[in-house]
mmCIF file of C-alpha atoms and ligand atoms in Angstrom:
data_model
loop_
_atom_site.group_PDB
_atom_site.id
_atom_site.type_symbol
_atom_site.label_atom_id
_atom_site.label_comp_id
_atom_site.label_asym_id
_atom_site.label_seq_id
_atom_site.Cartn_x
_atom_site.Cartn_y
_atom_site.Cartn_z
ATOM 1 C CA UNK Q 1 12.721 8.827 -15.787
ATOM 2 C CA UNK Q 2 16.025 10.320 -14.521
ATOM 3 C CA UNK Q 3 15.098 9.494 -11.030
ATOM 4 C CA UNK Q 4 13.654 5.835 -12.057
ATOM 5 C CA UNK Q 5 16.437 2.682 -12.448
ATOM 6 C CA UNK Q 6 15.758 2.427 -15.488
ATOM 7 C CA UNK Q 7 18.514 2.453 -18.397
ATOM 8 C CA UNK Q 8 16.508 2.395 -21.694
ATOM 9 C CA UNK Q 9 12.559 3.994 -21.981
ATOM 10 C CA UNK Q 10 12.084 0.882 -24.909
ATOM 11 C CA UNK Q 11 11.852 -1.083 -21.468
ATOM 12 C CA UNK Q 12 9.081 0.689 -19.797
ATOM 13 C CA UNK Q 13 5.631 -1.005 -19.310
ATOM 14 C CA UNK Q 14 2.449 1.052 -18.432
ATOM 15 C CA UNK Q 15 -0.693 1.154 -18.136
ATOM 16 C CA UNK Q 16 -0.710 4.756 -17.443
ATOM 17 C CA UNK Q 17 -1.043 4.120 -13.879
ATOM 18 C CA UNK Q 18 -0.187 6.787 -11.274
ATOM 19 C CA UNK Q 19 -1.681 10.352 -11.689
ATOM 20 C CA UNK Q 20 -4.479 9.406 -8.962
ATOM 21 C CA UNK Q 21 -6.716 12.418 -8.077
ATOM 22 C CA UNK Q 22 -5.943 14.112 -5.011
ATOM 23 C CA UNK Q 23 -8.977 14.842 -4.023
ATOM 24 C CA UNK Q 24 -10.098 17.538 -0.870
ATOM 25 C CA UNK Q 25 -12.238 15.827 1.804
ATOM 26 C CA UNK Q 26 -14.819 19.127 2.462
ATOM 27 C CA UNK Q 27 -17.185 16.306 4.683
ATOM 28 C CA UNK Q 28 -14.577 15.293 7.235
ATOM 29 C CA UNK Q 29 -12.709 18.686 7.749
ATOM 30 C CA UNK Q 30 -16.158 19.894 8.161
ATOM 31 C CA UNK Q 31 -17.083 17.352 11.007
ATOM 32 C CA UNK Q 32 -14.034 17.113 12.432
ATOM 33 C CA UNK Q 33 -12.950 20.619 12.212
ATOM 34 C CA UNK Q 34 -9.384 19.654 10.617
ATOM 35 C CA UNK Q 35 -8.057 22.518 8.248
ATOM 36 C CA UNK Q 36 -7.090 20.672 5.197
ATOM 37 C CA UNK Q 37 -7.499 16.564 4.551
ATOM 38 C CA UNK Q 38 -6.724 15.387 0.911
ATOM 39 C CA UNK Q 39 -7.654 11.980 -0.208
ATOM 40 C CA UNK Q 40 -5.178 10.499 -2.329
ATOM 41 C CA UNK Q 41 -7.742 7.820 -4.396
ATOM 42 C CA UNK Q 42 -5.417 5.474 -5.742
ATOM 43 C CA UNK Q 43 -8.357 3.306 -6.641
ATOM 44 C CA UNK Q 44 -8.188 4.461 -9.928
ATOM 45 C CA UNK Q 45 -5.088 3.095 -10.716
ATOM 46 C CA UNK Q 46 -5.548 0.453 -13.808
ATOM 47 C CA UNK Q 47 -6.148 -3.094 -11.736
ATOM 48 C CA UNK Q 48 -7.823 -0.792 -9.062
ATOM 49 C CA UNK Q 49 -5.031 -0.448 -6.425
ATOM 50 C CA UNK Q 50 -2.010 1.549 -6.124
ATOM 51 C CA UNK Q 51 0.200 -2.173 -6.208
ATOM 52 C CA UNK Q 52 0.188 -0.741 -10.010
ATOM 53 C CA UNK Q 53 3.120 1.339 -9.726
ATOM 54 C CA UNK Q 54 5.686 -1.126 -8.136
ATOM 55 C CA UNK Q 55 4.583 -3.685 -10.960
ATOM 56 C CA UNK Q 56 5.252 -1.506 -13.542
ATOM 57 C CA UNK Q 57 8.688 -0.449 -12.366
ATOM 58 C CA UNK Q 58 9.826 -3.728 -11.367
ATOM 59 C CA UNK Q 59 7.752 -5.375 -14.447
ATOM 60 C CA UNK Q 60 9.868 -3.202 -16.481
ATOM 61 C CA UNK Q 61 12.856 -3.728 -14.692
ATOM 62 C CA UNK Q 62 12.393 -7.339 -15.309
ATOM 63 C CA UNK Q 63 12.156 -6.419 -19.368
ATOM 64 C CA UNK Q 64 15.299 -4.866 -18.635
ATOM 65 C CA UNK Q 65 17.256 -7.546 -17.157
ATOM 66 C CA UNK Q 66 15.755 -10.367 -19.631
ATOM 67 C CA UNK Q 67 14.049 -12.419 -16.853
ATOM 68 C CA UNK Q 68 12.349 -15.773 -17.753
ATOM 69 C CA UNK Q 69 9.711 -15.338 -15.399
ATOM 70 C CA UNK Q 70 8.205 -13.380 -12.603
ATOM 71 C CA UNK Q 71 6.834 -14.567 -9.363
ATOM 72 C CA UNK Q 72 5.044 -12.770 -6.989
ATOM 73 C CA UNK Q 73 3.370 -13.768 -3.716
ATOM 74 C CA UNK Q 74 -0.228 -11.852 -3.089
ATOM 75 C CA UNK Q 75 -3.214 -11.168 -0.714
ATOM 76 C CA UNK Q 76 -5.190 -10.106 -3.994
ATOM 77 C CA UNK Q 77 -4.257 -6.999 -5.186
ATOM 78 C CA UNK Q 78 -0.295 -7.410 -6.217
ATOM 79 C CA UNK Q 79 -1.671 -10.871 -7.744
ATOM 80 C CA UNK Q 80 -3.968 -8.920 -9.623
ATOM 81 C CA UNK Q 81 -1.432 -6.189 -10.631
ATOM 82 C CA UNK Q 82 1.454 -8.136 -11.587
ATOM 83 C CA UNK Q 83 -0.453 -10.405 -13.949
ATOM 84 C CA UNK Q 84 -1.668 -7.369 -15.920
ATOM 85 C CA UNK Q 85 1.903 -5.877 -16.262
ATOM 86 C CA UNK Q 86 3.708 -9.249 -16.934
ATOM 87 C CA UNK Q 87 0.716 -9.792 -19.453
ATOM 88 C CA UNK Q 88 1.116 -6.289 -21.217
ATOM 89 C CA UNK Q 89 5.266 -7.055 -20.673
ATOM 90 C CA UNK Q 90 5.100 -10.599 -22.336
ATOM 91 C CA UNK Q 91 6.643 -12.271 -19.172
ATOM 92 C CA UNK Q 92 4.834 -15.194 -17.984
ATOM 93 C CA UNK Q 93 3.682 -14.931 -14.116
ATOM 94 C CA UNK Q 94 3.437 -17.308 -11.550
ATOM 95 C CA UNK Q 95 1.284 -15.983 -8.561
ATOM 96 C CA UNK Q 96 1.197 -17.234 -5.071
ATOM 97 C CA UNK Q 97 -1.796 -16.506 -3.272
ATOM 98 C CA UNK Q 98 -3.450 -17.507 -0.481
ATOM 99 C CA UNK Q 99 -6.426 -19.745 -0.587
ATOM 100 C CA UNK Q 100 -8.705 -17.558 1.095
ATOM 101 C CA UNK Q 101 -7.953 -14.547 -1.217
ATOM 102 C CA UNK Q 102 -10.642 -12.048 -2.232
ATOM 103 C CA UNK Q 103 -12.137 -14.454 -5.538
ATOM 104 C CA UNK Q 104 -12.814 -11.591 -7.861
ATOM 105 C CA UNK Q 105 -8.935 -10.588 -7.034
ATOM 106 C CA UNK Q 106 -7.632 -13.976 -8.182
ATOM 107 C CA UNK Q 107 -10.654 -13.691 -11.000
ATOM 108 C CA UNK Q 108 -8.431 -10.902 -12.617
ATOM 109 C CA UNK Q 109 -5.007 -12.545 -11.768
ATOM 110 C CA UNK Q 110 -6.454 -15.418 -13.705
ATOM 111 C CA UNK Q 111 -7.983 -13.212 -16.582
ATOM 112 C CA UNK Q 112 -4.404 -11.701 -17.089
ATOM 113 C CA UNK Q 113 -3.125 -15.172 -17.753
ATOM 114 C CA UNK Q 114 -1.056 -15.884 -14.632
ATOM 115 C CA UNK Q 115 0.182 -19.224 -13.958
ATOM 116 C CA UNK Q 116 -1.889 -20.068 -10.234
ATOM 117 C CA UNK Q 117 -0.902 -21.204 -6.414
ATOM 118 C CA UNK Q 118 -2.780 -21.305 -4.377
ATOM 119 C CA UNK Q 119 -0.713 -21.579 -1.142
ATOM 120 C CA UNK Q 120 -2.843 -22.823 2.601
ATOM 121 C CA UNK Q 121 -2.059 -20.646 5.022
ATOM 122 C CA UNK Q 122 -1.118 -16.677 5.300
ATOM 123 C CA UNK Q 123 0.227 -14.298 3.462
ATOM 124 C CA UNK Q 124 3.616 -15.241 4.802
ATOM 125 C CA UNK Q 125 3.072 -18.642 3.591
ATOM 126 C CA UNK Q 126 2.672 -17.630 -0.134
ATOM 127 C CA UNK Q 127 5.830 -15.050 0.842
ATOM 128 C CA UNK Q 128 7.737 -18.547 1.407
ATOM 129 C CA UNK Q 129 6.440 -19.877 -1.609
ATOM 130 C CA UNK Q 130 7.329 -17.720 -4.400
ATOM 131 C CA UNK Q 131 10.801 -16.673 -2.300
ATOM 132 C CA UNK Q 132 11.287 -20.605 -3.050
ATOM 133 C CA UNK Q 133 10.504 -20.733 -6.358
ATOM 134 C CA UNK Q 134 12.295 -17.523 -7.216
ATOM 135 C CA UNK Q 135 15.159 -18.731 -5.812
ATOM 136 C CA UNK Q 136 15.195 -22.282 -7.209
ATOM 137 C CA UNK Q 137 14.417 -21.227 -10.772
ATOM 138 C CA UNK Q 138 16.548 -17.983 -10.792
ATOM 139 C CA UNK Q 139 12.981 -16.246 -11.542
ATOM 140 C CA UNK Q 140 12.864 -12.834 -10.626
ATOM 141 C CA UNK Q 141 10.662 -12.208 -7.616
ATOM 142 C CA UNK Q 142 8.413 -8.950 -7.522
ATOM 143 C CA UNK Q 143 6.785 -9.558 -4.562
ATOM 144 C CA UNK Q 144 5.802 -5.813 -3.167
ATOM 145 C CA UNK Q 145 7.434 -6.260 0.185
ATOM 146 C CA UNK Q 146 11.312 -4.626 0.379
ATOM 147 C CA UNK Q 147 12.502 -8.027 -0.917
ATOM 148 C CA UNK Q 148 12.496 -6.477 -4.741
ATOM 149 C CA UNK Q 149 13.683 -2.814 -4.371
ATOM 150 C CA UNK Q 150 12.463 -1.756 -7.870
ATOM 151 C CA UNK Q 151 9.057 -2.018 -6.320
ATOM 152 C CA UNK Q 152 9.425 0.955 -3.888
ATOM 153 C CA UNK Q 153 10.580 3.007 -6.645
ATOM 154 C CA UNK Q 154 7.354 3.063 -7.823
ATOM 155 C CA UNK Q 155 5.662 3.456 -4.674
ATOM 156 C CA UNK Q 156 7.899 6.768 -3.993
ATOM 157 C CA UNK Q 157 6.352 8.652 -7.328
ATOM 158 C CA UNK Q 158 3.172 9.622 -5.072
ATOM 159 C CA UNK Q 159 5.258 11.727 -3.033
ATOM 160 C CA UNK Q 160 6.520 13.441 -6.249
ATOM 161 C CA UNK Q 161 3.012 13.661 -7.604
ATOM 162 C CA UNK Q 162 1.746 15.515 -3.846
ATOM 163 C CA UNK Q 163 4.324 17.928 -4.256
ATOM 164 C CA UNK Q 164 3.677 18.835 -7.554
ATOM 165 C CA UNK Q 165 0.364 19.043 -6.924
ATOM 166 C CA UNK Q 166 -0.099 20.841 -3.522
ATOM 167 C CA UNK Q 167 3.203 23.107 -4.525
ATOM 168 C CA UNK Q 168 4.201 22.220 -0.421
ATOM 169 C CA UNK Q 169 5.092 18.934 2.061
ATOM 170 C CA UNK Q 170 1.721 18.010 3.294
ATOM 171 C CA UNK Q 171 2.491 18.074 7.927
ATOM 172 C CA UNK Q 172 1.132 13.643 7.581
ATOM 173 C CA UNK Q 173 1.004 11.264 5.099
ATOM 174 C CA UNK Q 174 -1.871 8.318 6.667
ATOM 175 C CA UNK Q 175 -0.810 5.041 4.864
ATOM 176 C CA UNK Q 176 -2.448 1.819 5.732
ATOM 177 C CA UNK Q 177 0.828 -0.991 5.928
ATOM 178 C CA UNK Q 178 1.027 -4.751 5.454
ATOM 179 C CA UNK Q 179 4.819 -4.781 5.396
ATOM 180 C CA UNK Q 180 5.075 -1.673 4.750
ATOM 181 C CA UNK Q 181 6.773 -1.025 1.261
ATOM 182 C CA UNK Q 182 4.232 1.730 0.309
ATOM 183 C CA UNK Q 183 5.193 3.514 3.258
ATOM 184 C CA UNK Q 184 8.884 3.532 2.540
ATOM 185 C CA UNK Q 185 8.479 4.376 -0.749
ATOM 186 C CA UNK Q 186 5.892 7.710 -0.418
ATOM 187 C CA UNK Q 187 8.775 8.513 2.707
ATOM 188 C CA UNK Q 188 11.700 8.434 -0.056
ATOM 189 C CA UNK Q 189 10.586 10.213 -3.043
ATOM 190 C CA UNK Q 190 10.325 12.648 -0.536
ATOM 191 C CA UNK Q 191 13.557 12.526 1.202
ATOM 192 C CA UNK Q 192 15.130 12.551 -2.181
ATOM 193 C CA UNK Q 193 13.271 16.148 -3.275
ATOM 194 C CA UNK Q 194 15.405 17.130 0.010
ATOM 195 C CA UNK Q 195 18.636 15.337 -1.643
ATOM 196 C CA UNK Q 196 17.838 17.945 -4.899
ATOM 197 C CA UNK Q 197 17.209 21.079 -2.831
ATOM 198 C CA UNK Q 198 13.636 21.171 -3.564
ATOM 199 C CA UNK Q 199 12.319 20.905 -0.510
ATOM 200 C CA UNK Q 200 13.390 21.076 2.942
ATOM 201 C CA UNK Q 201 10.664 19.101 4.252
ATOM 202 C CA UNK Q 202 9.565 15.432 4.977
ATOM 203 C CA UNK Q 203 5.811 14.538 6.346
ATOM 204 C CA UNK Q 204 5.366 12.831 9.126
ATOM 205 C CA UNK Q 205 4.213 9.348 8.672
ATOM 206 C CA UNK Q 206 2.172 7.238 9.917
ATOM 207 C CA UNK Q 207 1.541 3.777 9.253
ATOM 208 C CA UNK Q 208 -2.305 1.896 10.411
ATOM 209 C CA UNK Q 209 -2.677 -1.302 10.869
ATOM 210 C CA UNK Q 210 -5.688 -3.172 11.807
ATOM 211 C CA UNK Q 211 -5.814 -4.511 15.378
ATOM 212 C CA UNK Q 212 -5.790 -8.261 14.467
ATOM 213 C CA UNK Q 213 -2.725 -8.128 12.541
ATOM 214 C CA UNK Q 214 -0.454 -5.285 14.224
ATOM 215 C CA UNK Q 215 3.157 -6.131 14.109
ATOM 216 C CA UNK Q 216 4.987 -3.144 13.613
ATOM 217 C CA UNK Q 217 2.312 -0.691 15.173
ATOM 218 C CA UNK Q 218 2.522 -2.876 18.818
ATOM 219 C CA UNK Q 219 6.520 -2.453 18.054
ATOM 220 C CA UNK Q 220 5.903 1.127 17.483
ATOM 221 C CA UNK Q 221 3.658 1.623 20.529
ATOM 222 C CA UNK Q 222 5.591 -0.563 22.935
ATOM 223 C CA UNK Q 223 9.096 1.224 21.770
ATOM 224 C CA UNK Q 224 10.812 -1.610 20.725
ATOM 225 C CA UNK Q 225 13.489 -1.229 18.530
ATOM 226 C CA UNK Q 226 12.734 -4.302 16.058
ATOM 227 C CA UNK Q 227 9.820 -5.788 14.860
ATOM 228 C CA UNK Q 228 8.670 -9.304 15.776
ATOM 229 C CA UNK Q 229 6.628 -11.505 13.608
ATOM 230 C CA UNK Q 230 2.536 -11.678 14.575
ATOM 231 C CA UNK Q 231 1.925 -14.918 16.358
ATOM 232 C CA UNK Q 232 -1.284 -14.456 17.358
ATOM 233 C CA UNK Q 233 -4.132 -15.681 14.901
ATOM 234 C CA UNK Q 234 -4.753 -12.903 12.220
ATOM 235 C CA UNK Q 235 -8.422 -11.693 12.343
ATOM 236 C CA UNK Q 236 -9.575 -8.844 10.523
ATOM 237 C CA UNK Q 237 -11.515 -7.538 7.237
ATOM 238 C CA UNK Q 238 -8.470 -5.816 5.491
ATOM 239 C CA UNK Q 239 -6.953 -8.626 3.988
ATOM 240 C CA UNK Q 240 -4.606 -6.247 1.763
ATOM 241 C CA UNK Q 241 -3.003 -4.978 5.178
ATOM 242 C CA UNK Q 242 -2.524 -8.348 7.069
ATOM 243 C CA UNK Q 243 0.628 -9.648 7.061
ATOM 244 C CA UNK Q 244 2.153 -11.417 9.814
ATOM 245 C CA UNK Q 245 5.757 -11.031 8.919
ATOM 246 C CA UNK Q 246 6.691 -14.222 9.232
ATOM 247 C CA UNK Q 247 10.705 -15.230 7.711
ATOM 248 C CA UNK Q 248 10.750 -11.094 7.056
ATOM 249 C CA UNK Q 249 10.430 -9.402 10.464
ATOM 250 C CA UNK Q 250 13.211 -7.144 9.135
ATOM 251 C CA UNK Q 251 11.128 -5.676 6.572
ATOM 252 C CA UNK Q 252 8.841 -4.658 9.549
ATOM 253 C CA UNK Q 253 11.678 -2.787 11.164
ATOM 254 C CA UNK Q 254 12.601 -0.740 8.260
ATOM 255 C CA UNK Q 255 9.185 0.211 8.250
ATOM 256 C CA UNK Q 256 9.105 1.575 12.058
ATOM 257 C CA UNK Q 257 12.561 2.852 11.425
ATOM 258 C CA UNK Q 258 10.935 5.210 8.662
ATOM 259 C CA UNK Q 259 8.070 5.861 10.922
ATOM 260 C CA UNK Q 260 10.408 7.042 13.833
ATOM 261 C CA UNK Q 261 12.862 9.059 11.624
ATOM 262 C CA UNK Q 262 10.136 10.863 9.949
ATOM 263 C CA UNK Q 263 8.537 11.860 13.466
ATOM 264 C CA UNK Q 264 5.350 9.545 12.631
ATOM 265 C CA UNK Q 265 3.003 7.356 14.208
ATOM 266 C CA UNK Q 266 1.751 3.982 14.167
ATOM 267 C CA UNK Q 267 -2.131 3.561 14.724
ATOM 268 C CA UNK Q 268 -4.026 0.676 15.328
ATOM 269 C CA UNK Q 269 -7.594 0.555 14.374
ATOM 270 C CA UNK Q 270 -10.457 -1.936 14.751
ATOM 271 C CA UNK Q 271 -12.349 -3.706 11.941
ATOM 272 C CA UNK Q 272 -15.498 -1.773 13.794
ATOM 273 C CA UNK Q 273 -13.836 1.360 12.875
ATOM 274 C CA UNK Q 274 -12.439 0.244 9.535
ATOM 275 C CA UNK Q 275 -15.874 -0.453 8.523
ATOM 276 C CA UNK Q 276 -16.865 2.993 9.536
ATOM 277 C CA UNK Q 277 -14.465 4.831 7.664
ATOM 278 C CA UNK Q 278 -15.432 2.979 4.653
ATOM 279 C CA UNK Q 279 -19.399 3.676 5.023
ATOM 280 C CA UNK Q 280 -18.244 6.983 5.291
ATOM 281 C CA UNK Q 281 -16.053 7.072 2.504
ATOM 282 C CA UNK Q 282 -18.766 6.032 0.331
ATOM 283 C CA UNK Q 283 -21.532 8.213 1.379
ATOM 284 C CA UNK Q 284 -20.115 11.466 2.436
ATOM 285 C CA UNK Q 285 -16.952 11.593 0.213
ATOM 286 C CA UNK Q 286 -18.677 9.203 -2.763
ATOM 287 C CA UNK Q 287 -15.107 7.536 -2.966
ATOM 288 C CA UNK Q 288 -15.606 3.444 -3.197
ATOM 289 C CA UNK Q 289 -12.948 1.640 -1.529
ATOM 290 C CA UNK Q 290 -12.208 -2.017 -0.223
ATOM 291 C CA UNK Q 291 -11.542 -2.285 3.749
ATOM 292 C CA UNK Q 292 -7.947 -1.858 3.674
ATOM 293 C CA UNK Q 293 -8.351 0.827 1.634
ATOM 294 C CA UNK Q 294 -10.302 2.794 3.996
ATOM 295 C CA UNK Q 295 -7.721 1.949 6.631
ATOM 296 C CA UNK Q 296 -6.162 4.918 6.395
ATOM 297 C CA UNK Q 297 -9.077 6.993 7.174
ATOM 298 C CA UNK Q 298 -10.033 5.114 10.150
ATOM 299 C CA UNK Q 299 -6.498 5.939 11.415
ATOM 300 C CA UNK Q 300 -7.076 9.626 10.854
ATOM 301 C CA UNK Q 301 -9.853 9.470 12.621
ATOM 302 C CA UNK Q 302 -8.645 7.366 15.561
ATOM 303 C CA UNK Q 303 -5.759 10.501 15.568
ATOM 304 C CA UNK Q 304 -8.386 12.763 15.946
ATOM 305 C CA UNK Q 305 -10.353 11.468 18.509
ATOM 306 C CA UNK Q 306 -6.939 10.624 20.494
ATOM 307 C CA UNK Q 307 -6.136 14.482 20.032
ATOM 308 C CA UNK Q 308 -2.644 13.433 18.671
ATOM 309 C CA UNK Q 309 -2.883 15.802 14.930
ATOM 310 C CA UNK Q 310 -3.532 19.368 15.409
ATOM 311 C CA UNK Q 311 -6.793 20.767 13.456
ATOM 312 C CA UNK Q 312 -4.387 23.295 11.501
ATOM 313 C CA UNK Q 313 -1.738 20.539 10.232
ATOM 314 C CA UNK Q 314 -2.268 19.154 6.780
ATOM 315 C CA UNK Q 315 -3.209 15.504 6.413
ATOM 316 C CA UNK Q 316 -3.094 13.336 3.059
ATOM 317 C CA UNK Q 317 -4.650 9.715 3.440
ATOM 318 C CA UNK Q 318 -3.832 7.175 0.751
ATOM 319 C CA UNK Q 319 -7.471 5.402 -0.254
ATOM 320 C CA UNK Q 320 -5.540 2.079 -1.650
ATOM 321 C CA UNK Q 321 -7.731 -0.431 -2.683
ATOM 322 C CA UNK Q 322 -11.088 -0.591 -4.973
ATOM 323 C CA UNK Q 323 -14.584 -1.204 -3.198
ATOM 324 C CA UNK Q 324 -15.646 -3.532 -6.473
ATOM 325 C CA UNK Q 325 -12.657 -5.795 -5.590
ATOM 326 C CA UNK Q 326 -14.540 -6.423 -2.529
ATOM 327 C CA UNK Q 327 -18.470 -6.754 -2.910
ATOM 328 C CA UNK Q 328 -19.106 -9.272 -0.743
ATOM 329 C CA UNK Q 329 -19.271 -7.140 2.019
ATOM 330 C CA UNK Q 330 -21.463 -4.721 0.666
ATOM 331 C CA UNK Q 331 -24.141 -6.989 -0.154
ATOM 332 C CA UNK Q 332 -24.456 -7.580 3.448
ATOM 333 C CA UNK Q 333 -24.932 -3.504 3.642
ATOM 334 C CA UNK Q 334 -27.000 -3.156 0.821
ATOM 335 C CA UNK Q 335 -29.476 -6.227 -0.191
ATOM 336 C CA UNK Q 336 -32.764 -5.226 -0.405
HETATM 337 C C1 PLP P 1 -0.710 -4.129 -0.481
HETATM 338 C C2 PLP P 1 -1.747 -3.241 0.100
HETATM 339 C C3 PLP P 1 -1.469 -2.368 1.174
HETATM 340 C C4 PLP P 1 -0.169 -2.349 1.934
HETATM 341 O O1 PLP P 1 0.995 -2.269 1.223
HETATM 342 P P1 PLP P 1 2.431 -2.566 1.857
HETATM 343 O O2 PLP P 1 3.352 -1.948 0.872
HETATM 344 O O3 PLP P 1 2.578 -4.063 1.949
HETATM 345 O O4 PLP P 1 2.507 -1.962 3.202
HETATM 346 C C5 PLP P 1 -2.476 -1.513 1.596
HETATM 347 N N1 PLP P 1 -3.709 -1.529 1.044
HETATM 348 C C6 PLP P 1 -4.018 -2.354 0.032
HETATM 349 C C7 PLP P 1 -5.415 -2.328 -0.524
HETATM 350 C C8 PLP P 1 -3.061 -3.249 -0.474
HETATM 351 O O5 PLP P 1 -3.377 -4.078 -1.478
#
């Protein structure tokens, strides 16, 4: 709480998210001959995605601060998340989302009794949208980019949780990014167990994005000190992890700035490969996660292969999204 912005615990909303088992990947250390991998699952967050701990710190921020409404743009799983903390909050929610979103994503936005838009276009386009609205209606906007900082301040409690846990700094954190929030926020509840002499050490992270929507890893690969908005066409499976950036290439370059300062990596990985990692998931590790959840394991393995981790380092992977938010895809796998 001390190290939360909160000023009164009467304001705090929860669903008891957080607390996600870390869980110790035998399989892949075994076939790949790395010392120690963890799996942080933070599928089994409430709403089934880790965008449960920014909405309830900036849900109960919003308590706080006596806001009229929140707004959030959404790929699926913020939507999702938000609705169920303004819900459990009281605060009506207005969700932009983008038409082609995951339907049993908006299913639960809808459930939770969010107010609906569904915006044509990209993510960025529903980013516009509720920025808009927020800003018209004096709303408060909890979108789960950098634009609401409350929102990172939940992201950073599952470096505090790993260090409790493992009792040292794991060598990489593996974190699949859309802007990148998560990221920051994992990177800053560590730095700040360096600002109270707990530690001396921060992980090396590394952010993986897929290769149809890459902005900040191409930025990270081709050295370039800022981030430009993707202007290609966005193709790829992990919808959770594709965002083009557009209107908030910034938030892109605080991302590779993080990367860079903590002696990270960005990794690009194809939908081939993301596909992979999440087969494997499933039936080696018996861990059920949506495509952009399995990202990050398809970027540990890409690091592998590309001999850039060495086998005695120790590597956590965030596992961010639920499989049963995503079942289309598995039908395809598994009809009879
Ligand atoms: C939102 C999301 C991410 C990426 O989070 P950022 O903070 O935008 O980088 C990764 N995986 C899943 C499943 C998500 O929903």
């Amino acid at each position: 709480m001390d190290l939360l912005p909160l000023l009164n615990e009467k304001n705090i909303v929860t669903l008891c998210e957080g607390m996600t088992p870390l869980i110790k990947s035998k399989e892949f250390e075994g076939t790949y001959g790395l010392s120690e991998v963890y799996l942080k699952d933070e599928t089994r967050n409430p709403t089934g995605s880790f965008k449960d701990r920014p909405s309830s710190v900036a849900i109960s921020k919003a308590k706080e601060l006596g806001v009229e409404r929140a707004v959030v743009a959404s790929s699926g799983n913020a939507a999702a998340s938000a609705s169920a903390y303004a819900a459990r909050a009281g605060i009506p929610c207005t969700v932009h989302i983008q038409r082609d979103a995951n339907p049993t994503k908006l299913l639960q936005a809808r459930a939770h009794g969010a107010e609906i838009v569904r915006v044509r276009g990209d993510y960025s386009a529903a980013y516009s949208a509720a920025f808009n609205q927020a800003n018209k209606n004096n709303w408060c906007n909890i979108t789960s980019t950098y634009i609401n900082p409350y929102t990172y301040e939940g992201d950073k409690i599952i470096a505090y949780e790993l260090f409790n846990e493992m009792e040292k700094v794991p060598d990489y954190i593996v974190v699949p990014i859309g802007a990148g929030a998560l990221l920051y926020g994992i990177w800053k509840g560590f730095y700040e167990l360096t600002l109270l002499g707990l530690s001396t050490k921060i992980p090396k992270m590394v952010g993986v994005q897929p290769q149809g929507c890459a902005p900040i890893v191409d930025a990270f690969l081709q050295k370039k000190e800022t981030v430009e908005p993707w202007n290609k066409k966005i193709k790829t499976i992990a919808h959770g992890i594709s965002d083009a950036l557009t209107g908030y290439a910034c938030d892109g370059t605080q991302t590779l700035n993080t990367i860079r300062r903590s002696g990270g990596m960005g990794v690009k990985v194809s939908d081939k490969s993301i596909l992979a990692a999440q087969k494997y998931l499933n039936q080696q590790e018996g861990i059920f996660t949506e495509p952009a959840g399995a990202a990050g394991m398809a970027g540990i393995i890409a690091l592998n292969d590309n001999h850039l981790i060495t086998k005695k380092e120790t590597v956590v992977v965030i596992l961010t999204g639920h499989g049963l938010k995503n079942p289309d895809q598995f039908k395809k796998w598994f009809s009879p």
